Amino acid sequence: MDQFVIKGGKPLEGHVTIGGAKNAALAILAASIMTGDVVLIDNLPDVRDINVMLGAMEEIGAKVDRIDRHTVRIDGANISSLSVDYEFIKKIRASYYLLGALLGRFRQAEVALPGGCAIGARPIDLHIKGFKALGADIDISYGLISAKAKELTGSHIYLDKVSVGATINILMAATLAKGKTIIENAAKEPHVVDAANFLNSMGANIRGAGTDVIRIVGVDSLHGTEYSVIPDQIEAGTFMFAAAATHGNVTVHNVIPRHLEATTAKLLETGCEITEYDDAVRVNASNLEQLIRTQVTTLPYPGFPTDMQPQMTAVLGLALGTSTVTESIFENRFKYVDELARMGARIQVESNIAIITGVERYTGARVAAPDLRAGAALCIAGLAADGISVIDDAYYVQRGYEHFEQKMQDLGADMELADSEHAARKFILRVS
Ligand code: EPZ
């Protein structure tokens, strides 16, 4: 099993370029099979979750041609199966976007029912509520969720909770329904807007994405398009927090600064200097003696993203005084705290609040990544720590970050991805 090996304590310095947004790309890829025409998508991140989604699409008959590492041509003319296997759902929950896409185009689809995951129970009742409102019959049995409709008809749907996945899934099915659909209390995340923009570029009629009311006028069919995925604000934020934790000075390129406002605001509170450019943000913490405590609550966009919560906690673990981090989206997203404690962090979790007493420095240790963002947070802690850290289960981080260790190396980090204990030992000998 791959592991990250890090010799910490060096401030990160220089420039890093951010790739396409994984969570936007997952929705866009699924939506691409809603037409029988050819679709070209670029700025795709070359990460595991994207490759699993492409595999799921191929499995049901889509023709997928990799033009280069970040560009793919998809031909959905010959979809031969409307059933997505458990093998894919088990690896990425977002395979359930194929349910909305296939239901919209073929009026029928079946995917394995996703279970819970490392960060929480993650029900899909709101997706189902939306499909039912559009006229689909839903059956859940034998571990499968099947959706079927003679006709999909536009409807007025209120989402009881803000959900990225439900908003996008319903959006897809409603795009090819008859008449008008209104989604109220819709998610406003940049990837919802990107998915809507993509569908509009295929001929859909969607207005209001990015606000909490989305209006969709159904169209008969969609056509081919060429589309570039937006930059990944979570990857960007992760590098910004790594700069802060290591007292570095890093410019993060190819970002949309507006998408990073919550992250930027919190970094300012911790005392970092932030400079915004048109498509870049610089975080300078090199003149800071110690980071300053603050309080954070995760909220749907434009609030502070839950996907940045572990990275923020890793930073606040080094801030003077007591900070709090409240997780309001997922009930089980503090699993990594025990691992962080092995690196010297002083954090107590009470229900959904982490109470953090800042320490002056972390000390390197062997830890295991419990999920994607928590894995990134442990890497940040390792980069800031005295001595050597080994982060096991690097696989999780690779689900969402392309060449994470290389990008860190380019910023001056002593960090390597080791594919064996032997390779890890070799690296440790070299840097010690
Ligand atoms: C998306 O997951 C992201 N995944 C997650 O990113 C992200 O953490 C999450 O949104 C929140 O921003 C993708 O885009 C592929 P939700 P999603 O539906 O859509 C509850 C990462 O690290 N809910 O917005 O599954 C749910 O339990 C990942 O990249 C229901 O109650 O999240 C949660 O409390 C992890 N019923 C809240 O809504 C439903 O039917 C928000 O979840 C659906 C959701």
CSV table of C-alpha atoms and ligand atoms in Angstrom, one decimal:
chain,number,residue,atom,x,y,z
A,1,MET,CA,0.0,0.0,0.0
A,2,ASP,CA,1.4,3.4,-1.0
A,3,GLN,CA,2.3,5.8,1.8
A,4,PHE,CA,3.4,9.4,1.9
A,5,VAL,CA,6.7,10.0,3.6
A,6,ILE,CA,7.5,13.5,4.7
A,7,LYS,CA,10.3,15.3,6.4
A,8,GLY,CA,8.6,18.3,7.8
A,9,GLY,CA,9.6,21.7,9.1
A,10,LYS,CA,10.4,23.5,5.8
A,11,PRO,CA,8.3,26.5,4.8
A,12,LEU,CA,6.6,25.9,1.5
A,13,GLU,CA,7.6,28.5,-1.1
A,14,GLY,CA,6.8,29.2,-4.7
A,15,HIS,CA,4.0,28.6,-7.2
A,16,VAL,CA,1.6,25.8,-7.7
A,17,THR,CA,-1.0,25.3,-10.4
A,18,ILE,CA,-4.4,23.9,-9.6
A,19,GLY,CA,-6.2,21.3,-11.7
A,20,GLY,CA,-9.9,20.8,-12.7
A,21,ALA,CA,-12.5,20.4,-9.9
A,22,LYS,CA,-13.0,16.7,-9.2
A,23,ASN,CA,-16.5,17.1,-7.9
A,24,ALA,CA,-17.6,19.2,-10.9
A,25,ALA,CA,-16.0,16.8,-13.3
A,26,LEU,CA,-17.8,13.8,-11.8
A,27,ALA,CA,-21.1,15.4,-12.4
A,28,ILE,CA,-20.2,16.6,-15.9
A,29,LEU,CA,-18.9,13.2,-17.0
A,30,ALA,CA,-22.1,11.6,-15.9
A,31,ALA,CA,-24.1,14.2,-17.7
A,32,SER,CA,-22.1,13.8,-20.9
A,33,ILE,CA,-23.9,10.5,-21.6
A,34,MET,CA,-27.3,12.3,-21.8
A,35,THR,CA,-26.7,12.8,-25.5
A,36,GLY,CA,-25.8,10.4,-28.3
A,37,ASP,CA,-23.5,13.0,-29.7
A,38,VAL,CA,-19.8,13.3,-29.0
A,39,VAL,CA,-18.7,15.4,-26.0
A,40,LEU,CA,-15.2,16.7,-25.4
A,41,ILE,CA,-14.3,17.6,-21.9
A,42,ASP,CA,-11.0,19.1,-20.8
A,43,ASN,CA,-9.3,20.3,-17.6
A,44,LEU,CA,-10.3,17.0,-16.0
A,45,PRO,CA,-8.1,16.1,-13.0
A,46,ASP,CA,-6.2,12.9,-13.5
A,47,VAL,CA,-7.3,11.3,-10.2
A,48,ARG,CA,-8.7,8.0,-9.1
A,49,ASP,CA,-12.3,9.0,-8.6
A,50,ILE,CA,-12.4,10.4,-12.2
A,51,ASN,CA,-11.0,7.2,-13.6
A,52,VAL,CA,-13.5,5.1,-11.7
A,53,MET,CA,-16.4,7.2,-13.1
A,54,LEU,CA,-15.0,6.8,-16.6
A,55,GLY,CA,-14.8,3.0,-16.0
A,56,ALA,CA,-18.5,3.0,-14.9
A,57,MET,CA,-19.4,4.9,-18.1
A,58,GLU,CA,-17.5,2.4,-20.3
A,59,GLU,CA,-19.1,-0.5,-18.5
A,60,ILE,CA,-22.6,0.7,-19.6
A,61,GLY,CA,-21.5,1.2,-23.2
A,62,ALA,CA,-20.1,4.8,-23.5
A,63,LYS,CA,-17.0,5.1,-25.7
A,64,VAL,CA,-14.3,6.9,-23.8
A,65,ASP,CA,-11.2,8.2,-25.6
A,66,ARG,CA,-8.5,9.8,-23.6
A,67,ILE,CA,-7.1,12.5,-25.8
A,68,ASP,CA,-4.5,13.4,-23.2
A,69,ARG,CA,-4.2,13.3,-19.4
A,70,HIS,CA,-6.7,16.0,-18.9
A,71,THR,CA,-9.0,15.7,-21.9
A,72,VAL,CA,-11.5,13.0,-22.8
A,73,ARG,CA,-13.9,12.4,-25.7
A,74,ILE,CA,-17.1,10.7,-24.8
A,75,ASP,CA,-19.5,9.1,-27.2
A,76,GLY,CA,-22.7,8.0,-25.6
A,77,ALA,CA,-24.4,6.8,-28.9
A,78,ASN,CA,-24.3,3.2,-27.9
A,79,ILE,CA,-25.3,2.9,-24.3
A,80,SER,CA,-26.1,-0.7,-23.9
A,81,SER,CA,-26.9,-1.1,-20.2
A,82,LEU,CA,-29.0,1.1,-17.8
A,83,SER,CA,-27.6,-0.6,-14.8
A,84,VAL,CA,-24.5,0.6,-12.8
A,85,ASP,CA,-22.8,-2.0,-10.8
A,86,TYR,CA,-22.0,-2.0,-7.1
A,87,GLU,CA,-18.3,-2.3,-7.9
A,88,PHE,CA,-18.4,1.4,-9.0
A,89,ILE,CA,-20.8,2.8,-6.3
A,90,LYS,CA,-18.6,1.1,-3.7
A,91,LYS,CA,-15.6,3.0,-5.0
A,92,ILE,CA,-17.3,6.4,-5.6
A,93,ARG,CA,-20.7,7.4,-4.4
A,94,ALA,CA,-20.9,9.9,-7.2
A,95,SER,CA,-21.6,7.0,-9.6
A,96,TYR,CA,-25.2,7.7,-8.5
A,97,TYR,CA,-25.1,10.7,-10.9
A,98,LEU,CA,-25.6,8.1,-13.6
A,99,LEU,CA,-29.0,7.5,-12.2
A,100,GLY,CA,-30.2,11.1,-13.0
A,101,ALA,CA,-28.4,11.1,-16.3
A,102,LEU,CA,-29.8,7.7,-17.5
A,103,LEU,CA,-33.3,8.3,-16.1
A,104,GLY,CA,-33.4,11.7,-18.0
A,105,ARG,CA,-32.3,10.2,-21.3
A,106,PHE,CA,-33.8,6.7,-21.2
A,107,ARG,CA,-36.6,7.0,-18.6
A,108,GLN,CA,-35.1,4.1,-16.8
A,109,ALA,CA,-32.0,3.4,-14.7
A,110,GLU,CA,-30.7,1.2,-11.9
A,111,VAL,CA,-27.7,1.7,-9.6
A,112,ALA,CA,-26.5,-0.1,-6.6
A,113,LEU,CA,-27.7,1.6,-3.5
A,114,PRO,CA,-24.8,3.5,-1.9
A,115,GLY,CA,-24.1,2.6,1.8
A,116,GLY,CA,-22.6,4.9,4.4
A,117,CYS,CA,-19.0,6.0,4.1
A,118,ALA,CA,-16.1,7.2,6.3
A,119,ILE,CA,-17.5,10.6,6.9
A,120,GLY,CA,-21.1,9.8,7.7
A,121,ALA,CA,-24.4,7.9,6.9
A,122,ARG,CA,-25.0,9.9,3.7
A,123,PRO,CA,-28.6,9.1,2.8
A,124,ILE,CA,-30.0,9.7,-0.7
A,125,ASP,CA,-33.7,10.3,0.3
A,126,LEU,CA,-33.6,13.8,-1.3
A,127,HIS,CA,-32.5,12.4,-4.7
A,128,ILE,CA,-35.4,10.0,-4.5
A,129,LYS,CA,-37.8,12.7,-3.5
A,130,GLY,CA,-36.8,14.7,-6.6
A,131,PHE,CA,-37.1,11.7,-9.0
A,132,LYS,CA,-40.5,10.8,-7.6
A,133,ALA,CA,-41.7,14.4,-8.0
A,134,LEU,CA,-40.7,14.2,-11.7
A,135,GLY,CA,-42.9,11.2,-12.0
A,136,ALA,CA,-40.5,8.3,-11.7
A,137,ASP,CA,-41.4,5.1,-9.8
A,138,ILE,CA,-38.6,4.2,-7.5
A,139,ASP,CA,-38.0,0.7,-6.2
A,140,ILE,CA,-35.3,-0.2,-3.6
A,141,SER,CA,-34.7,-3.9,-3.2
A,142,TYR,CA,-31.9,-6.4,-3.3
A,143,GLY,CA,-29.4,-3.5,-2.7
A,144,LEU,CA,-30.4,-1.8,-5.9
A,145,ILE,CA,-32.2,1.5,-6.5
A,146,SER,CA,-34.3,1.4,-9.7
A,147,ALA,CA,-36.0,4.4,-11.3
A,148,LYS,CA,-38.5,4.1,-14.1
A,149,ALA,CA,-40.9,6.5,-15.7
A,150,LYS,CA,-43.3,6.5,-18.7
A,151,GLU,CA,-42.8,10.2,-18.8
A,152,LEU,CA,-40.9,12.7,-16.7
A,153,THR,CA,-42.9,15.8,-16.0
A,154,GLY,CA,-41.6,19.1,-14.6
A,155,SER,CA,-42.3,19.7,-10.9
A,156,HIS,CA,-41.8,22.0,-8.0
A,157,ILE,CA,-39.3,20.4,-5.6
A,158,TYR,CA,-38.2,21.7,-2.2
A,159,LEU,CA,-35.0,20.2,-0.8
A,160,ASP,CA,-35.4,19.8,2.9
A,161,LYS,CA,-31.6,20.0,3.3
A,162,VAL,CA,-29.1,21.7,1.0
A,163,SER,CA,-27.6,18.8,-1.0
A,164,VAL,CA,-25.0,19.1,-3.8
A,165,GLY,CA,-25.7,15.6,-5.0
A,166,ALA,CA,-29.5,15.8,-5.0
A,167,THR,CA,-29.5,19.2,-6.7
A,168,ILE,CA,-27.3,17.9,-9.5
A,169,ASN,CA,-29.1,14.6,-9.9
A,170,ILE,CA,-32.5,16.2,-10.1
A,171,LEU,CA,-31.1,18.9,-12.4
A,172,MET,CA,-30.0,16.2,-14.8
A,173,ALA,CA,-33.3,14.3,-14.9
A,174,ALA,CA,-35.4,17.5,-15.1
A,175,THR,CA,-33.3,18.8,-18.1
A,176,LEU,CA,-35.0,16.2,-20.3
A,177,ALA,CA,-38.4,16.2,-18.5
A,178,LYS,CA,-41.5,17.8,-20.1
A,179,GLY,CA,-42.3,21.3,-18.8
A,180,LYS,CA,-40.8,23.4,-16.0
A,181,THR,CA,-39.1,22.2,-12.9
A,182,ILE,CA,-38.2,24.5,-9.9
A,183,ILE,CA,-35.7,23.3,-7.3
A,184,GLU,CA,-35.9,25.3,-4.1
A,185,ASN,CA,-33.3,25.4,-1.4
A,186,ALA,CA,-30.8,24.2,-4.1
A,187,ALA,CA,-27.1,23.8,-3.4
A,188,LYS,CA,-25.1,26.8,-4.7
A,189,GLU,CA,-21.6,25.2,-4.8
A,190,PRO,CA,-19.4,26.2,-7.8
A,191,HIS,CA,-19.7,22.6,-9.1
A,192,VAL,CA,-23.5,22.9,-9.2
A,193,VAL,CA,-23.1,26.0,-11.4
A,194,ASP,CA,-20.5,24.2,-13.5
A,195,ALA,CA,-22.7,21.2,-14.1
A,196,ALA,CA,-25.6,23.5,-15.1
A,197,ASN,CA,-23.3,25.5,-17.4
A,198,PHE,CA,-22.2,22.2,-19.0
A,199,LEU,CA,-25.8,21.1,-19.5
A,200,ASN,CA,-26.7,24.5,-21.0
A,201,SER,CA,-23.8,24.1,-23.4
A,202,MET,CA,-25.5,20.9,-24.6
A,203,GLY,CA,-28.8,22.7,-25.2
A,204,ALA,CA,-30.5,22.5,-21.7
A,205,ASN,CA,-32.5,25.5,-20.4
A,206,ILE,CA,-31.4,26.0,-16.8
A,207,ARG,CA,-31.5,29.3,-15.0
A,208,GLY,CA,-30.6,30.3,-11.5
A,209,ALA,CA,-27.8,27.8,-10.8
A,210,GLY,CA,-25.6,29.4,-8.0
A,211,THR,CA,-28.8,30.8,-6.3
A,212,ASP,CA,-31.1,28.7,-4.1
A,213,VAL,CA,-33.8,28.6,-6.7
A,214,ILE,CA,-33.0,26.8,-10.0
A,215,ARG,CA,-35.5,26.8,-12.8
A,216,ILE,CA,-35.3,24.2,-15.6
A,217,VAL,CA,-37.4,24.2,-18.7
A,218,GLY,CA,-37.2,20.6,-20.1
A,219,VAL,CA,-35.9,20.1,-23.7
A,220,ASP,CA,-36.5,17.2,-26.0
A,221,SER,CA,-32.8,16.3,-26.4
A,222,LEU,CA,-29.3,17.5,-25.8
A,223,HIS,CA,-26.4,17.8,-28.3
A,224,GLY,CA,-22.6,17.4,-28.3
A,225,THR,CA,-20.4,20.1,-26.8
A,226,GLU,CA,-16.8,21.0,-25.8
A,227,TYR,CA,-16.4,22.1,-22.2
A,228,SER,CA,-13.6,22.9,-19.8
A,229,VAL,CA,-14.1,22.0,-16.1
A,230,ILE,CA,-13.6,24.8,-13.5
A,231,PRO,CA,-10.6,24.8,-11.2
A,232,ASP,CA,-10.8,22.8,-7.9
A,233,GLN,CA,-11.3,25.2,-5.0
A,234,ILE,CA,-10.7,22.4,-2.5
A,235,GLU,CA,-7.3,21.5,-4.0
A,236,ALA,CA,-6.5,25.2,-4.0
A,237,GLY,CA,-7.6,25.7,-0.4
A,238,THR,CA,-5.5,22.7,0.6
A,239,PHE,CA,-2.3,24.3,-0.8
A,240,MET,CA,-3.2,27.6,0.8
A,241,PHE,CA,-3.6,25.9,4.2
A,242,ALA,CA,-0.3,24.0,3.7
A,243,ALA,CA,1.4,27.4,3.1
A,244,ALA,CA,-0.1,28.7,6.4
A,245,ALA,CA,0.8,25.7,8.5
A,246,THR,CA,4.4,25.7,7.3
A,247,HIS,CA,4.8,29.5,7.6
A,248,GLY,CA,5.5,29.6,3.9
A,249,ASN,CA,4.8,31.9,1.0
A,250,VAL,CA,2.9,30.2,-1.9
A,251,THR,CA,1.0,31.5,-4.9
A,252,VAL,CA,-1.8,29.3,-6.0
A,253,HIS,CA,-2.5,29.7,-9.8
A,254,ASN,CA,-5.5,28.8,-12.0
A,255,VAL,CA,-8.1,29.5,-9.4
A,256,ILE,CA,-11.3,31.5,-9.2
A,257,PRO,CA,-10.6,33.7,-6.2
A,258,ARG,CA,-14.4,34.3,-5.6
A,259,HIS,CA,-14.8,30.5,-4.9
A,260,LEU,CA,-12.1,30.7,-2.2
A,261,GLU,CA,-13.6,33.6,-0.2
A,262,ALA,CA,-14.5,31.5,2.9
A,263,THR,CA,-11.0,30.0,2.9
A,264,THR,CA,-9.3,33.3,2.4
A,265,ALA,CA,-11.4,35.0,5.1
A,266,LYS,CA,-10.3,32.3,7.7
A,267,LEU,CA,-6.7,32.5,6.7
A,268,LEU,CA,-6.8,36.3,7.2
A,269,GLU,CA,-8.2,35.7,10.7
A,270,THR,CA,-5.2,33.4,11.4
A,271,GLY,CA,-2.9,36.3,10.6
A,272,CYS,CA,-1.8,35.2,7.1
A,273,GLU,CA,-1.2,37.8,4.4
A,274,ILE,CA,-3.4,37.2,1.4
A,275,THR,CA,-3.0,38.8,-2.1
A,276,GLU,CA,-5.6,38.2,-4.7
A,277,TYR,CA,-5.0,38.3,-8.4
A,278,ASP,CA,-7.3,37.7,-11.4
A,279,ASP,CA,-6.7,33.9,-11.3
A,280,ALA,CA,-4.3,33.4,-8.5
A,281,VAL,CA,-4.1,33.9,-4.7
A,282,ARG,CA,-0.9,34.3,-2.7
A,283,VAL,CA,-0.7,33.2,1.0
A,284,ASN,CA,2.2,34.5,2.9
A,285,ALA,CA,2.7,33.3,6.5
A,286,SER,CA,6.5,33.7,6.5
A,287,ASN,CA,6.6,36.8,8.7
A,288,LEU,CA,4.2,35.3,11.3
A,289,GLU,CA,5.6,34.1,14.6
A,290,GLN,CA,2.5,32.0,15.4
A,291,LEU,CA,-0.8,31.6,13.8
A,292,ILE,CA,-3.8,33.2,15.5
A,293,ARG,CA,-6.7,31.2,16.9
A,294,THR,CA,-10.2,31.5,15.3
A,295,GLN,CA,-13.6,29.8,15.0
A,296,VAL,CA,-15.0,28.0,12.0
A,297,THR,CA,-18.3,26.4,11.2
A,298,THR,CA,-18.8,24.3,8.0
A,299,LEU,CA,-21.8,25.3,5.9
A,300,PRO,CA,-23.1,24.9,2.4
A,301,TYR,CA,-21.5,27.3,-0.1
A,302,PRO,CA,-20.8,30.2,0.2
A,303,GLY,CA,-20.0,29.1,3.8
A,304,PHE,CA,-16.8,27.4,4.8
A,305,PRO,CA,-16.6,24.0,3.0
A,306,THR,CA,-16.8,20.8,4.9
A,307,ASP,CA,-14.2,19.5,2.5
A,308,MET,CA,-11.7,22.0,4.0
A,309,GLN,CA,-12.6,21.2,7.6
A,310,PRO,CA,-9.8,18.7,8.4
A,311,GLN,CA,-7.1,20.9,6.7
A,312,MET,CA,-8.4,23.9,8.7
A,313,THR,CA,-8.2,21.9,11.9
A,314,ALA,CA,-4.6,20.9,11.1
A,315,VAL,CA,-3.7,24.6,10.7
A,316,LEU,CA,-5.5,25.7,13.9
A,317,GLY,CA,-3.8,23.0,15.8
A,318,LEU,CA,-0.7,25.3,15.5
A,319,ALA,CA,-2.5,28.5,16.4
A,320,LEU,CA,-2.0,30.4,19.7
A,321,GLY,CA,-4.9,29.9,22.1
A,322,THR,CA,-8.1,27.8,21.7
A,323,SER,CA,-9.9,27.5,18.4
A,324,THR,CA,-13.1,25.7,17.6
A,325,VAL,CA,-14.2,23.9,14.4
A,326,THR,CA,-17.9,23.0,14.1
A,327,GLU,CA,-18.9,20.4,11.5
A,328,SER,CA,-22.5,21.0,10.5
A,329,ILE,CA,-22.7,18.9,7.3
A,330,PHE,CA,-21.4,15.4,8.1
A,331,GLU,CA,-21.8,13.7,11.5
A,332,ASN,CA,-18.6,11.7,11.4
A,333,ARG,CA,-15.9,13.9,10.0
A,334,PHE,CA,-13.5,14.1,12.9
A,335,LYS,CA,-12.1,10.6,12.7
A,336,TYR,CA,-8.7,11.9,11.8
A,337,VAL,CA,-8.3,13.8,15.1
A,338,ASP,CA,-6.9,10.8,16.9
A,339,GLU,CA,-4.3,10.5,14.2
A,340,LEU,CA,-3.5,14.2,14.4
A,341,ALA,CA,-3.1,13.7,18.2
A,342,ARG,CA,-0.3,11.2,17.4
A,343,MET,CA,1.5,14.1,15.9
A,344,GLY,CA,1.1,16.2,19.1
A,345,ALA,CA,-2.1,18.0,18.3
A,346,ARG,CA,-4.3,18.8,21.4
A,347,ILE,CA,-7.9,18.5,20.2
A,348,GLN,CA,-11.0,17.4,22.0
A,349,VAL,CA,-14.1,16.5,20.1
A,350,GLU,CA,-17.4,17.2,21.8
A,351,SER,CA,-20.3,16.1,19.5
A,352,ASN,CA,-19.8,18.0,16.3
A,353,ILE,CA,-17.3,20.5,17.7
A,354,ALA,CA,-13.5,20.1,17.8
A,355,ILE,CA,-11.9,22.2,20.6
A,356,ILE,CA,-8.4,22.8,19.7
A,357,THR,CA,-5.6,24.0,22.0
A,358,GLY,CA,-2.8,25.2,19.8
A,359,VAL,CA,0.6,23.7,20.2
A,360,GLU,CA,3.9,25.3,19.0
A,361,ARG,CA,4.8,22.5,16.7
A,362,TYR,CA,3.8,19.0,15.6
A,363,THR,CA,6.1,16.1,15.9
A,364,GLY,CA,6.4,13.6,13.0
A,365,ALA,CA,4.7,10.2,13.5
A,366,ARG,CA,3.2,7.3,11.6
A,367,VAL,CA,-0.5,7.9,10.9
A,368,ALA,CA,-3.2,6.5,8.6
A,369,ALA,CA,-5.4,8.6,6.3
A,370,PRO,CA,-9.1,7.7,7.2
A,371,ASP,CA,-10.5,9.5,4.1
A,372,LEU,CA,-9.6,11.9,1.3
A,373,ARG,CA,-9.6,15.3,2.9
A,374,ALA,CA,-8.4,14.0,6.3
A,375,GLY,CA,-5.5,12.4,4.5
A,376,ALA,CA,-4.6,15.8,3.0
A,377,ALA,CA,-4.8,17.3,6.5
A,378,LEU,CA,-2.4,14.8,7.9
A,379,CYS,CA,0.0,15.6,5.1
A,380,ILE,CA,-0.2,19.3,6.0
A,381,ALA,CA,0.5,18.4,9.6
A,382,GLY,CA,3.4,16.3,8.5
A,383,LEU,CA,4.8,19.1,6.4
A,384,ALA,CA,4.7,21.4,9.4
A,385,ALA,CA,6.0,18.8,11.9
A,386,ASP,CA,9.5,18.3,13.2
A,387,GLY,CA,11.0,15.1,11.9
A,388,ILE,CA,9.6,12.3,9.8
A,389,SER,CA,6.0,11.5,9.2
A,390,VAL,CA,4.5,8.5,7.4
A,391,ILE,CA,1.0,8.8,6.2
A,392,ASP,CA,-0.4,5.3,5.4
A,393,ASP,CA,-3.3,4.7,3.0
A,394,ALA,CA,-2.1,7.5,0.6
A,395,TYR,CA,-4.7,5.9,-1.8
A,396,TYR,CA,-7.4,8.1,-0.2
A,397,VAL,CA,-5.5,11.3,-1.1
A,398,GLN,CA,-4.9,10.1,-4.6
A,399,ARG,CA,-8.7,9.9,-5.1
A,400,GLY,CA,-8.9,13.7,-5.3
A,401,TYR,CA,-5.4,15.2,-5.6
A,402,GLU,CA,-3.3,14.8,-8.8
A,403,HIS,CA,0.4,14.3,-8.1
A,404,PHE,CA,0.0,15.7,-4.6
A,405,GLU,CA,3.6,14.9,-3.5
A,406,GLN,CA,5.1,16.3,-6.7
A,407,LYS,CA,3.3,19.6,-6.3
A,408,MET,CA,4.5,19.7,-2.7
A,409,GLN,CA,8.1,18.9,-3.8
A,410,ASP,CA,7.9,21.8,-6.3
A,411,LEU,CA,7.2,24.0,-3.3
A,412,GLY,CA,10.3,22.7,-1.6
A,413,ALA,CA,8.8,20.0,0.5
A,414,ASP,CA,10.7,16.8,1.4
A,415,MET,CA,7.9,14.5,0.6
A,416,GLU,CA,7.6,11.3,-1.4
A,417,LEU,CA,5.0,8.7,-2.4
A,418,ALA,CA,6.6,5.4,-1.4
A,419,ASP,CA,5.2,2.2,-2.8
A,420,SER,CA,6.9,-0.1,-0.3
A,421,GLU,CA,8.5,0.0,3.2
A,422,HIS,CA,11.8,-0.3,1.4
A,423,ALA,CA,11.2,2.8,-0.7
A,424,ALA,CA,10.0,4.7,2.4
A,425,ARG,CA,13.2,3.7,4.3
A,426,LYS,CA,15.4,4.8,1.4
A,427,PHE,CA,13.7,8.2,1.4
A,428,ILE,CA,14.1,8.6,5.1
A,429,LEU,CA,17.8,7.7,4.9
A,430,ARG,CA,18.3,10.3,2.1
A,431,VAL,CA,16.6,13.1,4.0
A,432,SER,CA,17.8,12.4,7.5
B,1,EPZ,C1,-20.7,16.4,-2.2
B,1,EPZ,O1,-21.2,15.2,-1.6
B,1,EPZ,C2,-19.3,16.2,-2.4
B,1,EPZ,N1,-19.1,15.1,-3.3
B,1,EPZ,C3,-18.5,16.0,-1.1
B,1,EPZ,O2,-17.2,16.0,-1.4
B,1,EPZ,C4,-18.8,17.2,-0.2
B,1,EPZ,O3,-18.3,16.9,1.1
B,1,EPZ,C5,-20.3,17.4,0.0
B,1,EPZ,O4,-20.9,17.5,-1.4
B,1,EPZ,C6,-20.7,18.6,0.8
B,1,EPZ,O5,-20.2,19.8,0.2
B,1,EPZ,C7,-19.2,15.3,-4.6
B,1,EPZ,O6,-19.5,16.3,-5.1
B,1,EPZ,C8,-19.0,14.1,-5.5
B,1,EPZ,P1,-24.5,16.5,0.0
B,1,EPZ,P2,-22.8,14.9,-1.6
B,1,EPZ,O7,-25.6,15.8,-0.7
B,1,EPZ,O8,-23.4,15.5,-2.8
B,1,EPZ,C9,-27.4,15.2,3.6
B,1,EPZ,C10,-14.9,15.2,-1.1
B,1,EPZ,O9,-14.1,15.2,-0.2
B,1,EPZ,N2,-28.2,14.5,2.6
B,1,EPZ,O10,-24.4,18.0,-0.4
B,1,EPZ,O11,-23.0,13.5,-1.3
B,1,EPZ,C11,-26.0,14.6,3.8
B,1,EPZ,O12,-26.1,13.5,4.7
B,1,EPZ,C12,-16.4,14.8,-1.0
B,1,EPZ,O13,-14.6,15.6,-2.3
B,1,EPZ,C13,-29.4,14.0,3.0
B,1,EPZ,O14,-29.8,14.1,4.2
B,1,EPZ,O15,-23.1,15.8,-0.3
B,1,EPZ,C14,-25.2,15.8,4.3
B,1,EPZ,O16,-25.5,15.9,5.7
B,1,EPZ,C15,-16.7,14.1,0.2
B,1,EPZ,N3,-30.2,13.4,2.0
B,1,EPZ,C16,-25.8,17.0,3.6
B,1,EPZ,O17,-27.1,16.5,3.1
B,1,EPZ,C17,-29.8,13.3,0.7
B,1,EPZ,O18,-30.5,12.7,-0.1
B,1,EPZ,C18,-25.0,17.5,2.4
B,1,EPZ,O19,-24.6,16.4,1.6
B,1,EPZ,C19,-28.6,13.8,0.4
B,1,EPZ,C20,-27.8,14.5,1.3
